[in-house]
mmCIF file with all atom_site columns, N, CA and C in Angstrom:
data_model
loop_
_atom_site.group_PDB
_atom_site.id
_atom_site.type_symbol
_atom_site.label_atom_id
_atom_site.label_alt_id
_atom_site.label_comp_id
_atom_site.label_asym_id
_atom_site.label_entity_id
_atom_site.label_seq_id
_atom_site.pdbx_PDB_ins_code
_atom_site.Cartn_x
_atom_site.Cartn_y
_atom_site.Cartn_z
_atom_site.occupancy
_atom_site.B_iso_or_equiv
_atom_site.pdbx_formal_charge
_atom_site.auth_seq_id
_atom_site.auth_comp_id
_atom_site.auth_asym_id
_atom_site.auth_atom_id
_atom_site.pdbx_PDB_model_num
ATOM 1   N N  . MET A 1 1  ? 12.554 -64.168 116.819 1.00 56.00 ? 965  MET A N  1
ATOM 2   C CA . MET A 1 1  ? 12.244 -63.426 118.196 1.00 56.00 ? 965  MET A CA 1
ATOM 3   C C  . MET A 1 1  ? 13.037 -63.706 118.950 1.00 56.00 ? 965  MET A C  1
ATOM 4   N N  . ALA A 1 2  ? 13.724 -65.058 118.752 1.00 58.00 ? 966  ALA A N  1
ATOM 5   C CA . ALA A 1 2  ? 14.115 -65.274 120.389 1.00 58.00 ? 966  ALA A CA 1
ATOM 6   C C  . ALA A 1 2  ? 15.699 -63.906 120.530 1.00 58.00 ? 966  ALA A C  1
ATOM 7   N N  . ARG A 1 3  ? 16.152 -63.821 119.092 1.00 59.00 ? 967  ARG A N  1
ATOM 8   C CA . ARG A 1 3  ? 17.051 -62.844 119.335 1.00 59.00 ? 967  ARG A CA 1
ATOM 9   C C  . ARG A 1 3  ? 16.610 -61.628 119.703 1.00 59.00 ? 967  ARG A C  1
ATOM 10  N N  . ARG A 1 4  ? 14.972 -61.184 119.077 1.00 57.00 ? 968  ARG A N  1
ATOM 11  C CA . ARG A 1 4  ? 14.546 -60.236 119.743 1.00 57.00 ? 968  ARG A CA 1
ATOM 12  C C  . ARG A 1 4  ? 14.643 -60.123 121.367 1.00 57.00 ? 968  ARG A C  1
ATOM 13  N N  . LYS A 1 5  ? 14.091 -60.988 122.392 1.00 57.00 ? 969  LYS A N  1
ATOM 14  C CA . LYS A 1 5  ? 14.118 -61.235 122.827 1.00 57.00 ? 969  LYS A CA 1
ATOM 15  C C  . LYS A 1 5  ? 15.582 -60.763 124.001 1.00 57.00 ? 969  LYS A C  1
ATOM 16  N N  . LYS A 1 6  ? 16.422 -61.514 123.176 1.00 58.00 ? 970  LYS A N  1
ATOM 17  C CA . LYS A 1 6  ? 17.773 -61.226 123.848 1.00 58.00 ? 970  LYS A CA 1
ATOM 18  C C  . LYS A 1 6  ? 18.083 -60.072 123.922 1.00 58.00 ? 970  LYS A C  1
ATOM 19  N N  . SER A 1 7  ? 17.962 -59.184 123.025 1.00 56.00 ? 971  SER A N  1
ATOM 20  C CA . SER A 1 7  ? 18.386 -58.061 122.871 1.00 56.00 ? 971  SER A CA 1
ATOM 21  C C  . SER A 1 7  ? 17.812 -57.406 124.442 1.00 56.00 ? 971  SER A C  1
ATOM 22  N N  . LYS A 1 8  ? 16.486 -57.684 124.154 1.00 57.00 ? 972  LYS A N  1
ATOM 23  C CA . LYS A 1 8  ? 15.869 -56.381 124.817 1.00 57.00 ? 972  LYS A CA 1
ATOM 24  C C  . LYS A 1 8  ? 16.303 -56.996 126.560 1.00 57.00 ? 972  LYS A C  1
ATOM 25  N N  . ALA A 1 9  ? 16.425 -58.171 126.608 1.00 56.00 ? 973  ALA A N  1
ATOM 26  C CA . ALA A 1 9  ? 17.345 -58.444 128.341 1.00 56.00 ? 973  ALA A CA 1
ATOM 27  C C  . ALA A 1 9  ? 18.331 -58.147 128.242 1.00 56.00 ? 973  ALA A C  1
ATOM 28  N N  . LYS A 1 10 ? 19.194 -57.828 126.855 1.00 58.00 ? 974  LYS A N  1
ATOM 29  C CA . LYS A 1 10 ? 20.561 -57.062 127.431 1.00 58.00 ? 974  LYS A CA 1
ATOM 30  C C  . LYS A 1 10 ? 20.414 -55.605 127.933 1.00 58.00 ? 974  LYS A C  1
ATOM 31  N N  . LYS A 1 11 ? 19.520 -55.050 127.270 1.00 56.00 ? 975  LYS A N  1
ATOM 32  C CA . LYS A 1 11 ? 18.947 -53.372 127.262 1.00 56.00 ? 975  LYS A CA 1
ATOM 33  C C  . LYS A 1 11 ? 18.615 -52.733 128.614 1.00 56.00 ? 975  LYS A C  1
ATOM 34  N N  . ARG A 1 12 ? 17.732 -53.862 129.263 1.00 55.00 ? 976  ARG A N  1
ATOM 35  C CA . ARG A 1 12 ? 17.155 -53.397 130.291 1.00 55.00 ? 976  ARG A CA 1
ATOM 36  C C  . ARG A 1 12 ? 18.358 -54.095 131.548 1.00 55.00 ? 976  ARG A C  1
ATOM 37  N N  . HIS A 1 13 ? 19.654 -54.923 131.366 1.00 52.00 ? 977  HIS A N  1
ATOM 38  C CA . HIS A 1 13 ? 20.359 -54.910 132.054 1.00 52.00 ? 977  HIS A CA 1
ATOM 39  C C  . HIS A 1 13 ? 20.915 -53.927 132.293 1.00 52.00 ? 977  HIS A C  1
ATOM 40  N N  . LYS A 1 14 ? 21.491 -53.542 131.007 1.00 53.00 ? 978  LYS A N  1
ATOM 41  C CA . LYS A 1 14 ? 22.344 -52.352 130.527 1.00 53.00 ? 978  LYS A CA 1
ATOM 42  C C  . LYS A 1 14 ? 21.874 -50.851 131.345 1.00 53.00 ? 978  LYS A C  1
ATOM 43  N N  . ILE A 1 15 ? 20.657 -51.113 131.651 1.00 51.00 ? 979  ILE A N  1
ATOM 44  C CA . ILE A 1 15 ? 19.926 -49.174 132.083 1.00 51.00 ? 979  ILE A CA 1
ATOM 45  C C  . ILE A 1 15 ? 20.410 -49.958 134.089 1.00 51.00 ? 979  ILE A C  1
ATOM 46  N N  . VAL A 1 16 ? 19.900 -50.851 134.440 1.00 52.00 ? 980  VAL A N  1
ATOM 47  C CA . VAL A 1 16 ? 20.544 -50.906 135.887 1.00 52.00 ? 980  VAL A CA 1
ATOM 48  C C  . VAL A 1 16 ? 21.587 -51.327 136.367 1.00 52.00 ? 980  VAL A C  1
ATOM 49  N N  . LYS A 1 17 ? 22.423 -51.586 135.094 1.00 53.00 ? 981  LYS A N  1
ATOM 50  C CA . LYS A 1 17 ? 23.934 -51.178 135.663 1.00 53.00 ? 981  LYS A CA 1
ATOM 51  C C  . LYS A 1 17 ? 24.340 -49.842 135.219 1.00 53.00 ? 981  LYS A C  1
ATOM 52  N N  . GLN A 1 18 ? 24.042 -49.388 134.778 1.00 52.00 ? 982  GLN A N  1
ATOM 53  C CA . GLN A 1 18 ? 23.933 -47.922 134.537 1.00 52.00 ? 982  GLN A CA 1
ATOM 54  C C  . GLN A 1 18 ? 24.276 -46.632 135.720 1.00 52.00 ? 982  GLN A C  1
ATOM 55  N N  . GLN A 1 19 ? 23.008 -46.978 136.216 1.00 54.00 ? 983  GLN A N  1
ATOM 56  C CA . GLN A 1 19 ? 22.550 -46.330 137.007 1.00 54.00 ? 983  GLN A CA 1
ATOM 57  C C  . GLN A 1 19 ? 23.639 -45.802 138.547 1.00 54.00 ? 983  GLN A C  1
ATOM 58  N N  . PRO A 1 20 ? 24.282 -47.096 138.752 1.00 55.00 ? 984  PRO A N  1
ATOM 59  C CA . PRO A 1 20 ? 25.344 -47.256 139.857 1.00 55.00 ? 984  PRO A CA 1
ATOM 60  C C  . PRO A 1 20 ? 26.484 -46.349 139.462 1.00 55.00 ? 984  PRO A C  1
ATOM 61  N N  . ILE A 1 21 ? 26.413 -46.420 138.027 1.00 54.00 ? 985  ILE A N  1
ATOM 62  C CA . ILE A 1 21 ? 27.603 -45.630 137.760 1.00 54.00 ? 985  ILE A CA 1
ATOM 63  C C  . ILE A 1 21 ? 27.617 -44.490 137.583 1.00 54.00 ? 985  ILE A C  1
ATOM 64  N N  . ILE A 1 22 ? 26.257 -43.938 137.123 1.00 53.00 ? 986  ILE A N  1
ATOM 65  C CA . ILE A 1 22 ? 26.401 -42.512 137.365 1.00 53.00 ? 986  ILE A CA 1
ATOM 66  C C  . ILE A 1 22 ? 26.107 -41.929 138.631 1.00 53.00 ? 986  ILE A C  1
ATOM 67  N N  . ILE A 1 23 ? 25.706 -42.601 139.886 1.00 55.00 ? 987  ILE A N  1
ATOM 68  C CA . ILE A 1 23 ? 25.781 -41.851 141.010 1.00 55.00 ? 987  ILE A CA 1
ATOM 69  C C  . ILE A 1 23 ? 27.232 -42.115 141.300 1.00 55.00 ? 987  ILE A C  1
ATOM 70  N N  . ILE A 1 24 ? 28.074 -42.597 141.409 1.00 55.00 ? 988  ILE A N  1
ATOM 71  C CA . ILE A 1 24 ? 29.557 -42.620 141.290 1.00 55.00 ? 988  ILE A CA 1
ATOM 72  C C  . ILE A 1 24 ? 30.374 -41.944 140.610 1.00 55.00 ? 988  ILE A C  1
ATOM 73  N N  . ASN A 1 25 ? 29.878 -41.479 139.548 1.00 57.00 ? 989  ASN A N  1
ATOM 74  C CA . ASN A 1 25 ? 30.427 -40.337 138.452 1.00 57.00 ? 989  ASN A CA 1
ATOM 75  C C  . ASN A 1 25 ? 30.561 -39.044 139.127 1.00 57.00 ? 989  ASN A C  1
ATOM 76  N N  . GLU A 1 26 ? 28.899 -38.508 139.589 1.00 56.00 ? 990  GLU A N  1
ATOM 77  C CA . GLU A 1 26 ? 28.666 -37.257 140.127 1.00 56.00 ? 990  GLU A CA 1
ATOM 78  C C  . GLU A 1 26 ? 29.256 -37.273 141.826 1.00 56.00 ? 990  GLU A C  1
ATOM 79  N N  . ALA A 1 27 ? 29.472 -38.345 142.248 1.00 50.00 ? 991  ALA A N  1
ATOM 80  C CA . ALA A 1 27 ? 29.946 -38.074 144.049 1.00 50.00 ? 991  ALA A CA 1
ATOM 81  C C  . ALA A 1 27 ? 31.171 -37.739 143.589 1.00 50.00 ? 991  ALA A C  1
ATOM 82  N N  . PRO A 1 28 ? 31.891 -37.894 143.286 1.00 50.00 ? 992  PRO A N  1
ATOM 83  C CA . PRO A 1 28 ? 33.866 -37.747 142.813 1.00 50.00 ? 992  PRO A CA 1
ATOM 84  C C  . PRO A 1 28 ? 34.081 -36.203 142.984 1.00 50.00 ? 992  PRO A C  1
ATOM 85  N N  . LYS A 1 29 ? 33.253 -35.817 142.547 1.00 58.00 ? 993  LYS A N  1
ATOM 86  C CA . LYS A 1 29 ? 33.135 -33.996 141.952 1.00 58.00 ? 993  LYS A CA 1
ATOM 87  C C  . LYS A 1 29 ? 33.433 -33.671 143.534 1.00 58.00 ? 993  LYS A C  1
ATOM 88  N N  . GLY A 1 30 ? 32.357 -33.844 144.627 1.00 59.00 ? 994  GLY A N  1
ATOM 89  C CA . GLY A 1 30 ? 32.713 -33.618 146.022 1.00 59.00 ? 994  GLY A CA 1
ATOM 90  C C  . GLY A 1 30 ? 33.739 -34.309 146.525 1.00 59.00 ? 994  GLY A C  1
ATOM 91  N N  . SER A 1 31 ? 33.726 -35.821 146.425 1.00 62.00 ? 995  SER A N  1
ATOM 92  C CA . SER A 1 31 ? 34.622 -36.243 148.165 1.00 62.00 ? 995  SER A CA 1
ATOM 93  C C  . SER A 1 31 ? 34.603 -37.445 147.695 1.00 62.00 ? 995  SER A C  1
ATOM 94  N N  . PRO A 1 32 ? 35.491 -37.755 146.799 1.00 65.00 ? 996  PRO A N  1
ATOM 95  C CA . PRO A 1 32 ? 35.829 -39.042 145.959 1.00 65.00 ? 996  PRO A CA 1
ATOM 96  C C  . PRO A 1 32 ? 36.032 -40.084 147.296 1.00 65.00 ? 996  PRO A C  1
ATOM 97  N N  . PHE A 1 33 ? 37.172 -40.149 148.287 1.00 67.00 ? 997  PHE A N  1
ATOM 98  C CA . PHE A 1 33 ? 36.802 -41.111 149.166 1.00 67.00 ? 997  PHE A CA 1
ATOM 99  C C  . PHE A 1 33 ? 35.129 -41.383 149.296 1.00 67.00 ? 997  PHE A C  1
ATOM 100 N N  . TRP A 1 34 ? 34.333 -40.982 150.121 1.00 67.00 ? 998  TRP A N  1
ATOM 101 C CA . TRP A 1 34 ? 33.108 -40.855 150.259 1.00 67.00 ? 998  TRP A CA 1
ATOM 102 C C  . TRP A 1 34 ? 32.172 -41.412 149.282 1.00 67.00 ? 998  TRP A C  1
ATOM 103 N N  . ALA A 1 35 ? 32.282 -41.349 148.135 1.00 67.00 ? 999  ALA A N  1
ATOM 104 C CA . ALA A 1 35 ? 32.082 -42.296 146.725 1.00 67.00 ? 999  ALA A CA 1
ATOM 105 C C  . ALA A 1 35 ? 32.000 -43.933 147.007 1.00 67.00 ? 999  ALA A C  1
ATOM 106 N N  . VAL A 1 36 ? 33.621 -43.784 147.576 1.00 73.00 ? 1000 VAL A N  1
ATOM 107 C CA . VAL A 1 36 ? 33.746 -44.958 147.715 1.00 73.00 ? 1000 VAL A CA 1
ATOM 108 C C  . VAL A 1 36 ? 33.045 -45.800 148.647 1.00 73.00 ? 1000 VAL A C  1
ATOM 109 N N  . LEU A 1 37 ? 33.102 -45.047 150.018 1.00 76.00 ? 1001 LEU A N  1
ATOM 110 C CA . LEU A 1 37 ? 32.940 -45.673 151.156 1.00 76.00 ? 1001 LEU A CA 1
ATOM 111 C C  . LEU A 1 37 ? 31.228 -46.234 151.463 1.00 76.00 ? 1001 LEU A C  1
ATOM 112 N N  . LEU A 1 38 ? 30.519 -45.001 150.592 1.00 80.00 ? 1002 LEU A N  1
ATOM 113 C CA . LEU A 1 38 ? 29.110 -45.097 150.819 1.00 80.00 ? 1002 LEU A CA 1
ATOM 114 C C  . LEU A 1 38 ? 28.294 -46.396 151.083 1.00 80.00 ? 1002 LEU A C  1
ATOM 115 N N  . VAL A 1 39 ? 28.716 -46.915 149.345 1.00 81.00 ? 1003 VAL A N  1
ATOM 116 C CA . VAL A 1 39 ? 28.188 -48.018 149.270 1.00 81.00 ? 1003 VAL A CA 1
ATOM 117 C C  . VAL A 1 39 ? 28.217 -49.125 149.871 1.00 81.00 ? 1003 VAL A C  1
ATOM 118 N N  . PRO A 1 40 ? 29.546 -49.634 150.385 1.00 84.00 ? 1004 PRO A N  1
ATOM 119 C CA . PRO A 1 40 ? 29.387 -50.626 151.551 1.00 84.00 ? 1004 PRO A CA 1
ATOM 120 C C  . PRO A 1 40 ? 29.029 -50.361 152.821 1.00 84.00 ? 1004 PRO A C  1
ATOM 121 N N  . ILE A 1 41 ? 28.941 -48.777 153.401 1.00 84.00 ? 1005 ILE A N  1
ATOM 122 C CA . ILE A 1 41 ? 28.337 -48.924 154.506 1.00 84.00 ? 1005 ILE A CA 1
ATOM 123 C C  . ILE A 1 41 ? 27.090 -48.810 154.255 1.00 84.00 ? 1005 ILE A C  1
ATOM 124 N N  . PHE A 1 42 ? 26.244 -48.479 153.193 1.00 87.00 ? 1006 PHE A N  1
ATOM 125 C CA . PHE A 1 42 ? 24.760 -48.892 152.897 1.00 87.00 ? 1006 PHE A CA 1
ATOM 126 C C  . PHE A 1 42 ? 24.047 -50.726 153.003 1.00 87.00 ? 1006 PHE A C  1
ATOM 127 N N  . ALA A 1 43 ? 25.359 -51.068 152.203 1.00 89.00 ? 1007 ALA A N  1
ATOM 128 C CA . ALA A 1 43 ? 24.891 -52.450 152.378 1.00 89.00 ? 1007 ALA A CA 1
ATOM 129 C C  . ALA A 1 43 ? 25.040 -52.941 153.655 1.00 89.00 ? 1007 ALA A C  1
ATOM 130 N N  . TRP A 1 44 ? 26.107 -52.242 154.523 1.00 91.00 ? 1008 TRP A N  1
ATOM 131 C CA . TRP A 1 44 ? 26.299 -52.945 155.667 1.00 91.00 ? 1008 TRP A CA 1
ATOM 132 C C  . TRP A 1 44 ? 25.066 -52.196 156.727 1.00 91.00 ? 1008 TRP A C  1
ATOM 133 N N  . ILE A 1 45 ? 24.648 -51.478 156.552 1.00 91.00 ? 1009 ILE A N  1
ATOM 134 C CA . ILE A 1 45 ? 23.519 -50.696 157.285 1.00 91.00 ? 1009 ILE A CA 1
ATOM 135 C C  . ILE A 1 45 ? 21.892 -51.697 157.269 1.00 91.00 ? 1009 ILE A C  1
ATOM 136 N N  . LYS A 1 46 ? 22.149 -52.081 155.673 1.00 92.00 ? 1010 LYS A N  1
ATOM 137 C CA . LYS A 1 46 ? 20.758 -52.923 155.011 1.00 92.00 ? 1010 LYS A CA 1
ATOM 138 C C  . LYS A 1 46 ? 20.629 -54.216 155.677 1.00 92.00 ? 1010 LYS A C  1
ATOM 139 N N  . GLU A 1 47 ? 22.114 -54.706 155.836 1.00 93.00 ? 1011 GLU A N  1
ATOM 140 C CA . GLU A 1 47 ? 22.326 -56.326 157.137 1.00 93.00 ? 1011 GLU A CA 1
ATOM 141 C C  . GLU A 1 47 ? 21.923 -56.086 157.583 1.00 93.00 ? 1011 GLU A C  1
ATOM 142 N N  . ILE A 1 48 ? 22.103 -54.722 158.776 1.00 92.00 ? 1012 ILE A N  1
ATOM 143 C CA . ILE A 1 48 ? 21.556 -55.046 160.015 1.00 92.00 ? 1012 ILE A CA 1
ATOM 144 C C  . ILE A 1 48 ? 20.905 -54.783 160.461 1.00 92.00 ? 1012 ILE A C  1
ATOM 145 N N  . ILE A 1 49 ? 19.495 -53.841 159.529 1.00 92.00 ? 1013 ILE A N  1
ATOM 146 C CA . ILE A 1 49 ? 18.323 -53.955 159.538 1.00 92.00 ? 1013 ILE A CA 1
ATOM 147 C C  . ILE A 1 49 ? 17.586 -54.569 159.337 1.00 92.00 ? 1013 ILE A C  1
ATOM 148 N N  . GLN A 1 50 ? 18.063 -55.768 158.623 1.00 92.00 ? 1014 GLN A N  1
ATOM 149 C CA . GLN A 1 50 ? 17.540 -56.801 158.140 1.00 92.00 ? 1014 GLN A CA 1
ATOM 150 C C  . GLN A 1 50 ? 17.652 -57.975 159.161 1.00 92.00 ? 1014 GLN A C  1
ATOM 151 N N  . LYS A 1 51 ? 18.445 -57.822 159.821 1.00 91.00 ? 1015 LYS A N  1
ATOM 152 C CA . LYS A 1 51 ? 18.849 -59.042 161.070 1.00 91.00 ? 1015 LYS A CA 1
ATOM 153 C C  . LYS A 1 51 ? 17.759 -58.473 161.925 1.00 91.00 ? 1015 LYS A C  1
ATOM 154 N N  . PHE A 1 52 ? 17.837 -57.023 162.416 1.00 90.00 ? 1016 PHE A N  1
ATOM 155 C CA . PHE A 1 52 ? 16.918 -56.930 163.584 1.00 90.00 ? 1016 PHE A CA 1
ATOM 156 C C  . PHE A 1 52 ? 15.495 -56.760 163.056 1.00 90.00 ? 1016 PHE A C  1
ATOM 157 N N  . TRP A 1 53 ? 14.909 -56.831 162.038 1.00 85.00 ? 1017 TRP A N  1
ATOM 158 C CA . TRP A 1 53 ? 13.929 -57.018 161.424 1.00 85.00 ? 1017 TRP A CA 1
ATOM 159 C C  . TRP A 1 53 ? 13.093 -58.536 161.549 1.00 85.00 ? 1017 TRP A C  1
ATOM 160 N N  . GLY A 1 54 ? 14.264 -59.057 161.132 1.00 76.00 ? 1018 GLY A N  1
ATOM 161 C CA . GLY A 1 54 ? 13.921 -60.585 160.317 1.00 76.00 ? 1018 GLY A CA 1
ATOM 162 C C  . GLY A 1 54 ? 13.740 -61.066 161.714 1.00 76.00 ? 1018 GLY A C  1
#
């Protein structure tokens, strides 16, 4: 039972980790520089919104 639960948690984590990788892999076809910049800019905007709304 314990082993089964562990493998289930690992599978869930893999799916969550794969999503951003897929987005990054798709973006460079158009513009690799923007794909790298978009993630920090998005996180920065999120922080500013949280500061203003919080």
